[in-house]
XYZ file of C-alpha atoms in Angstrom:
718
model
C 140.419 56.994 -95.015
C 141.855 54.326 -92.116
C 139.933 56.144 -89.450
C 136.757 55.605 -91.858
C 137.636 52.059 -92.337
C 138.131 51.698 -88.549
C 134.181 53.327 -88.224
C 132.614 51.122 -90.463
C 133.934 48.084 -88.910
C 133.051 49.234 -86.063
C 129.383 50.019 -86.474
C 129.694 46.337 -88.070
C 130.443 44.810 -84.982
C 128.081 46.658 -83.334
C 125.348 45.505 -85.597
C 126.477 41.996 -85.465
C 126.839 42.257 -81.847
C 123.103 43.441 -81.545
C 121.803 40.658 -84.376
C 123.846 38.463 -81.762
C 121.731 39.536 -78.673
C 118.234 39.831 -80.465
C 118.902 35.609 -80.955
C 119.894 35.106 -77.594
C 116.824 36.879 -76.466
C 114.736 34.808 -79.231
C 116.266 32.069 -77.589
C 114.451 31.903 -74.293
C 111.425 33.353 -73.365
C 110.111 34.763 -69.819
C 106.651 34.533 -68.417
C 104.583 34.534 -65.373
C 102.976 31.465 -63.503
C 100.882 32.167 -60.392
C 102.729 35.262 -60.196
C 105.968 33.713 -60.434
C 108.348 34.784 -63.152
C 110.542 32.169 -64.807
C 112.853 32.314 -67.955
C 113.061 28.992 -70.182
C 113.736 27.621 -73.371
C 111.933 28.771 -76.577
C 109.573 25.626 -77.045
C 109.426 24.463 -73.528
C 105.643 23.729 -72.938
C 103.779 25.381 -69.815
C 103.569 22.548 -68.474
C 106.980 21.661 -68.183
C 108.329 25.713 -66.699
C 105.341 24.780 -64.339
C 107.208 22.205 -62.967
C 110.386 24.054 -63.320
C 108.875 26.153 -60.494
C 107.318 23.208 -58.413
C 103.839 23.842 -59.717
C 101.619 20.588 -59.674
C 99.916 20.098 -63.176
C 97.623 16.922 -63.191
C 98.336 15.000 -66.333
C 97.319 11.542 -67.438
C 98.505 11.124 -71.651
C 101.446 13.768 -71.165
C 104.713 11.711 -70.508
C 108.174 13.357 -70.346
C 109.625 10.636 -72.271
C 107.236 10.047 -75.412
C 105.384 12.462 -78.233
C 102.491 15.187 -76.746
C 99.171 14.182 -78.193
C 97.093 16.606 -75.952
C 94.130 14.400 -75.496
C 93.237 13.820 -72.183
C 92.704 17.653 -71.197
C 93.473 17.320 -67.381
C 96.304 19.720 -67.656
C 94.404 22.773 -68.646
C 95.807 26.138 -67.458
C 94.247 29.801 -68.002
C 96.246 31.990 -69.959
C 95.888 36.144 -69.874
C 95.155 37.373 -73.490
C 94.378 34.039 -74.891
C 91.036 32.508 -75.724
C 88.461 32.876 -73.249
C 88.901 29.148 -72.117
C 91.350 26.957 -70.850
C 94.618 25.228 -72.786
C 96.134 22.366 -72.935
C 99.546 23.443 -71.205
C 101.257 20.150 -72.477
C 100.984 21.411 -76.048
C 100.755 24.737 -75.530
C 104.523 26.610 -75.377
C 105.478 29.469 -73.488
C 105.492 32.755 -75.196
C 107.150 35.995 -74.256
C 105.487 37.796 -71.392
C 102.606 35.327 -70.981
C 100.479 35.010 -67.856
C 99.301 31.606 -66.928
C 97.284 30.667 -63.756
C 97.190 27.342 -62.808
C 94.444 27.428 -59.877
C 91.936 29.854 -61.123
C 88.148 29.427 -61.156
C 88.409 28.732 -64.652
C 91.254 25.983 -64.057
C 89.421 24.348 -61.360
C 85.956 23.911 -62.883
C 87.206 22.509 -66.177
C 89.426 20.063 -64.588
C 86.507 18.958 -62.466
C 84.790 18.858 -65.744
C 87.569 16.895 -67.215
C 87.485 14.274 -64.342
C 83.656 13.991 -64.404
C 83.976 12.745 -68.085
C 86.749 10.302 -67.173
C 84.742 8.866 -64.783
C 81.337 8.382 -66.801
C 82.405 5.028 -67.454
C 85.299 4.223 -65.591
C 84.010 1.111 -63.375
C 84.304 1.689 -59.495
C 85.977 -0.968 -58.362
C 89.115 1.082 -56.213
C 88.963 -1.284 -53.224
C 89.316 -4.625 -55.180
C 91.347 -2.867 -57.775
C 95.336 -4.019 -57.982
C 96.319 -0.760 -58.684
C 95.001 0.492 -55.677
C 97.315 2.989 -53.791
C 99.317 3.638 -57.067
C 96.663 4.862 -59.164
C 96.857 8.144 -60.847
C 93.375 8.563 -61.596
C 92.708 7.787 -58.017
C 94.861 10.175 -56.811
C 93.966 13.071 -59.131
C 90.265 12.396 -58.799
C 90.749 13.248 -55.082
C 92.804 16.148 -55.638
C 91.040 17.880 -58.786
C 88.047 15.755 -59.448
C 84.042 16.133 -57.951
C 82.262 14.417 -55.499
C 79.209 13.754 -57.176
C 78.355 12.889 -60.977
C 75.372 14.273 -63.332
C 75.654 11.101 -65.445
C 73.002 8.148 -64.499
C 73.351 6.451 -67.644
C 74.758 2.564 -68.038
C 78.573 2.516 -68.031
C 80.324 1.003 -70.976
C 81.964 -2.341 -71.007
C 84.887 -3.206 -73.274
C 85.979 -6.874 -73.640
C 89.647 -7.542 -71.927
C 92.983 -8.349 -74.267
C 94.982 -11.393 -73.993
C 98.817 -10.048 -74.346
C 100.583 -12.495 -72.645
C 101.881 -14.028 -69.594
C 103.085 -10.677 -68.095
C 99.830 -8.028 -68.379
C 96.894 -8.239 -67.269
C 94.474 -6.305 -68.434
C 90.826 -4.933 -67.209
C 90.024 -2.449 -70.588
C 87.309 -0.899 -69.051
C 89.304 1.123 -67.219
C 91.249 2.407 -69.677
C 90.883 6.410 -70.409
C 92.350 6.157 -73.680
C 95.554 8.296 -72.635
C 97.545 6.431 -75.363
C 100.735 6.143 -73.280
C 101.007 2.669 -74.108
C 100.434 2.886 -77.570
C 103.233 5.561 -77.987
C 105.555 3.817 -75.902
C 105.205 0.344 -77.908
C 105.639 2.707 -80.803
C 108.521 5.048 -79.727
C 110.563 3.323 -76.958
C 110.035 -0.517 -77.658
C 109.892 -0.140 -81.395
C 107.133 -2.643 -81.621
C 104.104 -0.845 -82.865
C 101.602 -3.517 -82.012
C 98.715 -1.550 -79.807
C 96.796 1.343 -81.389
C 93.517 3.113 -80.559
C 90.306 1.493 -82.625
C 87.072 2.791 -83.629
C 85.830 6.548 -82.526
C 83.791 8.488 -79.938
C 81.999 6.183 -77.408
C 83.489 3.172 -79.219
C 86.919 4.230 -79.021
C 89.381 1.449 -77.206
C 92.741 0.430 -77.041
C 93.814 -2.942 -78.345
C 95.773 -4.803 -81.214
C 94.611 -4.681 -84.819
C 94.929 -8.568 -84.747
C 95.000 -10.769 -81.651
C 98.680 -10.775 -81.007
C 100.508 -11.214 -77.779
C 103.029 -7.918 -76.935
C 106.005 -8.937 -78.182
C 108.767 -6.938 -76.655
C 111.434 -7.358 -73.791
C 110.433 -3.966 -72.400
C 106.401 -4.783 -72.202
C 106.599 -4.294 -68.635
C 107.147 -0.612 -68.787
C 103.455 -0.650 -70.127
C 102.118 -1.280 -66.791
C 104.396 1.592 -65.294
C 102.972 4.081 -67.715
C 99.578 3.278 -67.327
C 97.645 5.959 -65.143
C 94.793 3.682 -64.353
C 94.498 -0.003 -63.519
C 93.705 -1.027 -67.250
C 97.231 -2.776 -67.320
C 98.933 -4.209 -64.299
C 101.269 -7.036 -63.904
C 99.826 -10.578 -63.864
C 102.392 -12.229 -61.965
C 101.943 -9.589 -58.916
C 97.981 -9.597 -59.353
C 96.350 -9.071 -56.104
C 99.826 -10.615 -54.061
C 100.072 -7.584 -52.017
C 99.138 -3.816 -51.396
C 102.035 -1.119 -51.742
C 101.717 -0.069 -48.331
C 102.790 -3.478 -47.133
C 106.141 -3.616 -48.818
C 109.420 -2.856 -47.673
C 111.191 -0.680 -50.992
C 115.227 -1.059 -51.181
C 117.121 0.627 -54.122
C 119.566 -1.770 -55.666
C 121.052 -2.787 -59.170
C 119.928 -5.634 -61.531
C 122.363 -8.571 -62.445
C 120.542 -10.349 -65.120
C 123.070 -8.277 -68.027
C 125.678 -6.116 -68.054
C 123.692 -3.130 -68.207
C 123.247 -2.175 -64.645
C 119.980 -1.195 -64.260
C 118.776 0.893 -61.205
C 116.010 -1.134 -59.401
C 113.618 -1.110 -56.790
C 112.927 -4.457 -54.996
C 109.662 -4.784 -53.026
C 109.487 -7.174 -50.188
C 107.131 -8.757 -47.497
C 108.984 -10.456 -44.892
C 111.903 -12.354 -46.981
C 109.799 -12.859 -50.250
C 110.594 -10.488 -52.998
C 106.857 -9.522 -54.045
C 107.871 -7.562 -57.560
C 110.674 -5.588 -58.797
C 110.171 -2.201 -60.444
C 112.632 0.582 -62.210
C 114.361 3.186 -60.988
C 115.549 6.761 -62.505
C 119.199 6.895 -63.789
C 119.238 8.868 -66.742
C 122.575 7.432 -67.956
C 121.885 3.688 -67.273
C 118.226 2.835 -67.653
C 116.447 6.085 -67.750
C 113.264 4.850 -66.066
C 112.900 1.533 -67.856
C 113.785 -2.005 -67.228
C 113.542 -5.179 -69.126
C 111.095 -7.747 -68.735
C 113.801 -10.374 -67.368
C 115.064 -7.948 -64.851
C 111.587 -7.187 -63.846
C 109.353 -10.853 -63.986
C 112.204 -13.308 -63.056
C 111.592 -12.138 -59.393
C 109.629 -15.388 -58.459
C 112.760 -17.764 -59.761
C 114.514 -16.411 -56.445
C 112.697 -18.316 -53.994
C 112.599 -21.714 -56.463
C 115.091 -24.391 -56.821
C 117.269 -22.812 -53.897
C 119.800 -24.169 -52.460
C 119.630 -23.681 -48.259
C 122.305 -26.163 -46.648
C 125.423 -27.234 -47.716
C 125.487 -30.783 -49.198
C 128.106 -33.154 -49.797
C 128.381 -36.036 -52.747
C 128.187 -39.734 -51.418
C 131.007 -41.308 -52.749
C 129.795 -44.817 -52.591
C 126.660 -44.283 -54.446
C 127.427 -40.650 -55.981
C 124.431 -39.426 -54.361
C 123.977 -35.933 -52.404
C 123.430 -35.895 -48.970
C 122.804 -32.799 -46.631
C 125.452 -31.838 -44.172
C 126.286 -29.499 -41.396
C 128.846 -26.296 -42.382
C 131.490 -27.642 -40.330
C 131.230 -31.289 -42.061
C 131.604 -29.719 -45.474
C 134.626 -27.569 -44.338
C 136.036 -30.327 -42.737
C 135.325 -32.252 -46.025
C 136.720 -29.840 -48.166
C 140.006 -28.987 -46.057
C 140.450 -33.347 -46.182
C 140.400 -33.272 -50.048
C 142.380 -30.195 -50.391
C 145.386 -31.289 -47.972
C 148.453 -32.125 -49.867
C 147.087 -30.594 -52.868
C 149.977 -28.206 -55.005
C 148.796 -24.931 -56.102
C 149.073 -25.564 -59.778
C 146.360 -28.414 -58.859
C 143.475 -26.354 -57.726
C 141.547 -23.800 -60.187
C 138.612 -21.347 -59.616
C 135.670 -20.325 -61.785
C 133.455 -17.349 -61.337
C 129.670 -17.177 -62.403
C 128.012 -14.194 -64.040
C 125.810 -13.104 -61.332
C 129.039 -12.740 -58.378
C 129.878 -9.633 -56.895
C 133.589 -7.744 -56.574
C 133.960 -8.679 -52.763
C 133.083 -12.733 -53.509
C 135.597 -12.481 -56.707
C 138.144 -10.793 -54.383
C 137.689 -12.926 -51.796
C 138.193 -16.015 -54.029
C 140.992 -14.603 -55.775
C 143.018 -13.956 -52.593
C 142.202 -17.650 -51.352
C 143.364 -19.153 -54.454
C 146.773 -16.988 -54.169
C 147.176 -18.154 -50.699
C 147.000 -21.786 -51.624
C 149.408 -21.268 -54.903
C 147.086 -21.371 -57.594
C 147.503 -19.459 -60.661
C 144.943 -21.255 -62.196
C 141.520 -18.638 -62.152
C 139.079 -17.286 -65.018
C 135.898 -15.623 -64.816
C 134.835 -16.015 -68.750
C 132.946 -19.286 -68.242
C 131.489 -18.420 -71.661
C 134.830 -19.569 -73.170
C 135.624 -15.628 -74.230
C 139.131 -14.887 -75.050
C 140.339 -11.459 -75.549
C 143.290 -9.569 -73.940
C 142.230 -8.367 -70.513
C 145.372 -6.489 -69.685
C 144.081 -2.984 -71.304
C 140.772 -1.583 -69.523
C 139.630 0.386 -72.992
C 139.807 -3.153 -74.681
C 137.407 -4.723 -72.864
C 134.999 -1.498 -71.721
C 131.917 0.042 -73.194
C 134.051 3.160 -73.919
C 131.790 5.815 -75.242
C 129.467 4.705 -71.930
C 125.774 3.888 -72.071
C 124.580 7.799 -72.429
C 127.270 8.246 -75.218
C 124.392 6.770 -77.595
C 122.577 9.792 -77.228
C 125.564 11.545 -78.751
C 126.467 9.133 -81.464
C 126.132 9.947 -85.265
C 126.901 6.740 -86.557
C 126.682 3.464 -85.075
C 127.801 -0.387 -86.175
C 126.872 -3.336 -84.612
C 129.447 -6.371 -84.898
C 128.455 -9.960 -83.793
C 125.915 -8.970 -81.223
C 122.235 -8.514 -80.928
C 121.892 -5.672 -78.277
C 117.822 -6.686 -78.137
C 118.817 -9.522 -76.149
C 122.086 -9.136 -74.886
C 121.313 -5.603 -73.384
C 117.641 -4.341 -73.714
C 118.464 -1.117 -72.641
C 121.289 -0.113 -74.547
C 119.403 -1.651 -77.586
C 116.347 0.861 -76.302
C 119.186 3.941 -76.417
C 119.909 2.974 -80.101
C 116.050 2.631 -80.869
C 116.056 6.503 -79.610
C 118.628 7.637 -81.473
C 117.282 6.622 -84.550
C 113.925 7.328 -83.563
C 115.032 10.911 -82.356
C 118.104 11.633 -84.696
C 117.658 9.458 -87.552
C 121.239 8.179 -86.457
C 122.532 5.265 -89.127
C 122.799 1.608 -87.788
C 125.225 -0.979 -89.545
C 125.234 -4.611 -88.755
C 128.239 -7.012 -89.340
C 127.281 -10.351 -87.939
C 124.096 -12.908 -88.400
C 120.737 -10.702 -89.181
C 118.896 -9.995 -86.580
C 115.174 -8.907 -85.498
C 116.083 -5.493 -84.114
C 113.456 -2.880 -83.447
C 115.078 -0.705 -85.526
C 115.959 -0.340 -89.137
C 119.765 -1.451 -89.848
C 122.075 -1.742 -92.975
C 123.406 -5.202 -93.212
C 126.933 -5.226 -94.086
C 128.237 -8.871 -93.715
C 128.388 -11.479 -91.002
C 132.490 -12.398 -90.548
C 135.439 -10.704 -89.962
C 136.099 -10.811 -93.954
C 133.333 -8.376 -94.079
C 135.598 -5.801 -91.438
C 138.349 -5.607 -94.198
C 135.481 -4.916 -96.797
C 133.859 -2.311 -94.727
C 137.396 -0.532 -94.262
C 138.016 -0.385 -98.144
C 134.351 0.522 -99.019
C 133.795 4.500 -100.037
C 130.538 4.696 -100.042
C 127.171 4.020 -98.477
C 127.024 3.559 -94.789
C 130.739 2.890 -94.815
C 131.459 6.662 -96.109
C 128.818 8.136 -93.435
C 130.516 6.272 -90.406
C 134.062 7.087 -91.510
C 132.946 10.484 -92.013
C 131.078 10.779 -88.807
C 132.116 13.441 -85.616
C 131.207 10.811 -82.984
C 131.327 7.174 -84.339
C 130.641 4.140 -82.425
C 131.079 0.420 -82.600
C 129.743 -1.872 -80.093
C 131.313 -5.404 -80.251
C 129.562 -8.607 -78.959
C 130.865 -10.303 -76.404
C 130.206 -13.424 -78.246
C 132.523 -12.407 -80.978
C 135.177 -13.618 -78.274
C 133.824 -17.070 -77.967
C 136.072 -18.773 -80.618
C 139.501 -20.088 -80.497
C 140.635 -17.133 -82.596
C 139.054 -14.520 -80.297
C 142.306 -12.398 -78.788
C 143.483 -12.352 -82.847
C 140.062 -10.759 -83.462
C 140.513 -8.722 -80.475
C 143.497 -7.164 -82.003
C 142.269 -6.971 -85.490
C 139.221 -5.130 -83.812
C 141.963 -2.267 -82.383
C 143.398 -2.139 -85.819
C 139.862 -1.457 -87.336
C 138.985 1.233 -84.640
C 142.545 2.733 -85.424
C 142.124 3.011 -88.974
C 138.556 4.130 -89.117
C 139.486 7.113 -86.498
C 136.858 5.895 -83.784
C 138.937 6.940 -81.301
C 139.433 10.800 -80.926
C 140.666 13.014 -78.620
C 137.139 13.751 -76.460
C 135.574 10.222 -77.867
C 136.262 6.482 -77.632
C 133.776 5.208 -79.992
C 135.189 1.168 -79.409
C 132.613 -0.619 -77.288
C 132.583 -4.157 -75.731
C 129.433 -5.176 -74.919
C 129.214 -7.784 -71.927
C 126.393 -10.077 -71.188
C 127.541 -10.813 -67.574
C 126.863 -8.611 -64.495
C 130.321 -9.915 -62.695
C 132.545 -9.603 -65.874
C 134.136 -5.890 -65.996
C 134.805 -6.188 -62.012
C 135.805 -9.951 -62.323
C 138.397 -8.340 -64.878
C 139.381 -5.312 -63.304
C 140.112 -7.240 -60.200
C 142.340 -9.614 -62.108
C 140.478 -12.981 -62.195
C 141.974 -13.986 -64.958
C 144.825 -16.401 -65.373
C 148.168 -15.525 -63.324
C 151.529 -16.411 -64.711
C 151.228 -19.571 -65.823
C 148.069 -20.633 -65.189
C 145.382 -22.003 -67.229
C 142.192 -20.418 -68.704
C 138.539 -21.450 -68.417
C 139.396 -23.960 -71.392
C 142.540 -25.099 -70.052
C 141.079 -25.388 -66.501
C 138.187 -27.650 -68.012
C 140.604 -29.821 -69.927
C 142.893 -30.188 -66.888
C 139.727 -31.949 -64.621
C 139.461 -34.411 -68.169
C 143.515 -35.077 -67.947
C 144.136 -35.165 -64.076
C 146.288 -31.907 -64.115
C 143.353 -30.268 -62.354
C 142.565 -31.944 -59.052
C 140.549 -29.549 -57.216
C 138.106 -26.930 -58.490
C 136.253 -23.876 -56.658
C 132.786 -22.429 -58.708
C 131.642 -19.769 -57.240
C 128.106 -19.305 -58.942
C 129.809 -21.243 -62.567
C 126.129 -22.274 -64.121
C 126.734 -20.681 -67.817
C 127.837 -24.097 -69.091
C 127.136 -27.735 -68.676
C 129.680 -28.640 -65.943
C 128.294 -31.937 -65.484
C 129.516 -32.852 -68.899
C 132.273 -30.777 -69.260
C 133.976 -31.340 -65.962
C 135.774 -34.780 -65.408
C 134.523 -36.684 -62.437
C 138.224 -37.391 -61.127
C 138.357 -33.920 -60.125
C 137.061 -32.526 -56.404
C 134.242 -30.011 -57.393
C 133.549 -27.197 -54.905
C 130.077 -25.039 -55.706
C 129.356 -22.162 -54.126
C 125.840 -20.696 -55.502
C 122.244 -20.201 -54.851
C 120.451 -22.397 -57.047
C 120.935 -26.030 -57.674
C 121.485 -25.208 -61.470
C 124.171 -26.628 -63.670
C 127.154 -25.952 -61.358
C 125.512 -27.941 -58.581
C 125.048 -30.798 -60.484
C 128.362 -31.665 -60.892
C 129.071 -31.085 -57.006
C 131.009 -33.060 -54.758
C 130.271 -30.284 -51.967
C 127.340 -27.839 -52.281
C 127.897 -24.442 -50.140
C 124.470 -22.437 -50.299
C 124.977 -18.808 -51.318
C 123.112 -15.557 -51.187
C 121.272 -14.151 -54.235
C 121.591 -10.754 -55.641
C 118.825 -9.684 -53.513
C 120.081 -11.183 -50.345
C 123.378 -9.206 -50.213
C 125.191 -6.318 -49.893
C 127.737 -5.863 -53.050
C 129.506 -4.068 -55.718
C 128.943 -4.067 -59.170
C 130.429 -2.815 -62.528
C 128.665 -2.578 -65.610
C 129.751 -2.970 -68.738
C 130.690 0.642 -69.117
C 132.722 0.273 -65.592
C 130.155 2.413 -63.720
C 130.792 1.199 -59.912
C 127.387 0.659 -58.395
C 126.385 -0.585 -54.578
C 123.573 -3.404 -54.711
C 121.815 -3.461 -51.482
C 120.352 -6.635 -49.486
C 116.632 -6.687 -49.839
C 116.108 -9.912 -48.157
C 117.954 -12.643 -46.524
C 118.984 -15.549 -47.857
C 116.469 -18.951 -46.895
C 117.883 -21.731 -44.731
C 121.232 -21.905 -43.714
C 122.383 -19.969 -46.840
C 125.285 -17.465 -46.707
C 126.978 -14.376 -48.261
C 129.049 -15.641 -50.638
C 132.472 -13.418 -49.281
C 131.437 -15.001 -45.778
C 131.724 -18.608 -46.796
C 135.213 -18.042 -48.544
C 136.362 -16.554 -45.191
C 135.235 -19.737 -43.321
C 136.566 -21.959 -45.922
C 140.242 -20.418 -45.917
C 139.577 -20.729 -42.026
C 139.358 -24.173 -42.395
C 142.031 -24.590 -45.114
C 144.711 -23.011 -42.512
C 144.854 -20.104 -44.650
C 142.774 -17.500 -43.275
C 141.788 -14.429 -45.397
C 142.469 -10.920 -43.480
C 138.945 -9.434 -43.160
C 136.271 -9.997 -41.142
C 133.825 -7.513 -42.149
C 132.376 -6.994 -45.193
C 133.925 -3.163 -44.700
C 136.926 -4.556 -43.890
C 137.093 -6.442 -47.343
C 136.059 -3.507 -48.888
C 138.762 -1.512 -47.331
C 141.260 -3.932 -48.894
C 139.566 -3.958 -52.281
C 139.949 -0.146 -52.312
C 143.359 -0.146 -51.050
C 144.536 -1.768 -54.698
C 141.634 -0.793 -56.801
C 140.914 2.939 -56.130
C 138.007 3.395 -58.553
C 135.855 0.954 -56.958
C 135.565 3.170 -53.996
C 133.350 5.786 -55.902
C 130.197 4.645 -56.645
C 128.212 5.569 -59.562
C 131.844 6.455 -61.234
C 133.019 5.713 -64.617
C 137.229 5.208 -64.535
C 137.967 5.152 -68.241
C 140.446 3.399 -69.924
C 143.527 4.498 -71.787
C 143.563 3.768 -75.011
C 146.388 1.463 -76.157
C 147.412 -1.753 -78.206
C 145.810 -4.931 -77.105
C 144.743 -8.286 -78.452
C 147.380 -10.874 -80.282
C 148.537 -10.392 -83.763
C 147.481 -13.755 -85.699
C 145.291 -14.659 -88.225
C 141.529 -14.709 -87.405
C 139.710 -17.399 -88.696
C 136.928 -16.415 -91.469
C 133.750 -18.206 -89.717
C 130.702 -15.831 -89.887
C 129.741 -14.161 -86.051
C 126.922 -15.868 -84.636
C 124.662 -14.405 -82.150
C 125.402 -16.430 -78.584
C 121.917 -15.611 -76.939
C 119.302 -18.225 -78.236
C 116.490 -17.845 -75.599
C 116.328 -14.533 -74.017
C 114.405 -15.790 -71.100
C 116.573 -18.572 -69.917
C 120.026 -17.048 -69.522
C 120.983 -17.688 -66.010
C 120.119 -19.672 -62.891
C 117.582 -17.222 -61.538
C 115.482 -17.260 -65.196
C 116.028 -21.149 -65.618
C 114.004 -21.458 -61.929
C 111.571 -18.944 -62.825
C 108.155 -20.093 -63.831
C 107.206 -16.675 -65.447
C 110.147 -17.116 -67.558
C 109.392 -20.450 -68.763
C 105.704 -19.144 -69.439
C 107.799 -16.351 -71.488
C 109.661 -18.905 -73.362
C 106.915 -20.814 -74.355
C 104.752 -17.803 -75.211
C 106.827 -15.579 -77.450
C 108.790 -17.378 -80.445
C 112.231 -15.827 -80.616
C 112.590 -13.699 -84.307
C 115.651 -15.612 -84.994
C 113.706 -19.083 -84.715
C 111.238 -17.687 -87.353
C 113.872 -16.480 -89.542
C 115.554 -19.500 -89.571
C 112.186 -21.823 -90.045
C 111.373 -18.954 -93.218
C 114.783 -20.151 -94.559
């Protein structure tokens, strides 16, 4: 009896294993492409399988981040045993034992026919086309096209569309691949473009005359395979072979998007995205892409000293400026000196300023010039702990006091992707925002956090039951007097809802400043007995702060807020808010003009590279600080950037590994106290005017005038 039972059990186990093996076999398929065998996951298209083998298949409409329309027919291949005609490889899934040819006579003839059809109406303006040298149609016509056309009819013409100050259109060049339509709907979440009419009258446009109002509109230029959509600010400025291309990182927000800076001489001609799947994928925001003209406008290119008699700034030599600073700081006690760091500074200059202040005996320093108040003692309390790529794993997302569309456009695009592809639910506690995805508005202030914890239905239940819940807290939440108390309440909120699990930390703070996490990590916050930003500003008015060193601090109205009895040194690259109040101006380098270490909101270490040289007598920031320290008789112990980095890596070892994230250890943070019940507010009122570079950019000003903020429209409606 026992033996019979054991035999039955063994047979059942073998049957189960056989079934499991069949399922595993079904999960992949084997096929042959150009006499090369490959095994791929079931559902993989022939085009994708060919790419894995390194076989080039031409395409226009297909894009690996967009849905598959299969309407250009350029990716035709021959499948043995299939229909007696070529098939679109982008839309045909691989089958078991399929035999595919991508270079057979049938395929070559078909591709030439498709290319001939593509060029029936395409204008022959390649020599003067601003897409020349980077045009997919141009390249593929050479590789797969025919050297003559059988069509003699007149070419059709299509009226150009006005899409705003960023995108130039020549719609006669359009081949109706619909990439722009799918991007606007699927990635940007603003389905404003569409294909109109049929047959020869088919064209891409807007259903009503309207501008393309999305912060990702520049990516339409990248994905257009022809010259139908090109950059309006860059049009006819340079040819691609004239440019030097430098890979670096963006500083216009705290995402740290990977970018490529194209320069000619010392002028930045354009900025393009660089692929990084874990940060910005292959997209960048319009502010990152188009504000580069601000790098040349309103620049500080020589030192200035304020004349004490007429209160006007005059030009000075470097030695004179250093001597003037030395005289003004002579005899001051450490507690009478303070330092502030702005939003665009790199880690090296922040550490150099911190070292200088410590040598002078000053504990008064802060990097939170937006007035944010939170506990910086625990890294997990101020990092985007789930990481940006972690949004792709989250199964419920709660936004608190943030509008990621304007604060971190690429993170907003990730959230849009999570909802579009996986139907992830999103909730919002804070001011209503014109986001690019559906969300449930759950309240506006701290009291609604308590209601959310007690709720047992709707989104609250879904969030509590989620395996990987994600909370995204805007940095604006802490820009109030009860910021530290709120910080502790949010810690308790995360604990109670189980946001932090064994292999998942769903507590995320979304910063807006590129320098913020790096400055917090190196400890550029008030030291023992030191004043924070609010205390420093107040100290300039009551006389307790006699000297203030501002490193690129342009995020507040320094002229109105800082007392005039305080000696102010401003070091930066634009004559913006900080320079307007300075007694001494030391011209620094912009982010494209220096090597530097930046940490994004998730704590990812990234190295920026110099693409051009600063104008005039401007210098790299750490070099200026090193020279100031020598003039003050407190010489910093490094003479080169490598020596400075060695000093940084000795104390902050996690900064030595590029493209790495050192996770924060979860623990208590914040200060217990009663939080004010005032509603959360979104701090970004104008997306295109958030820093000194943007405010100096003619293109960004044109965008600010052309694109009304959805929030302003909502307020007007109310």
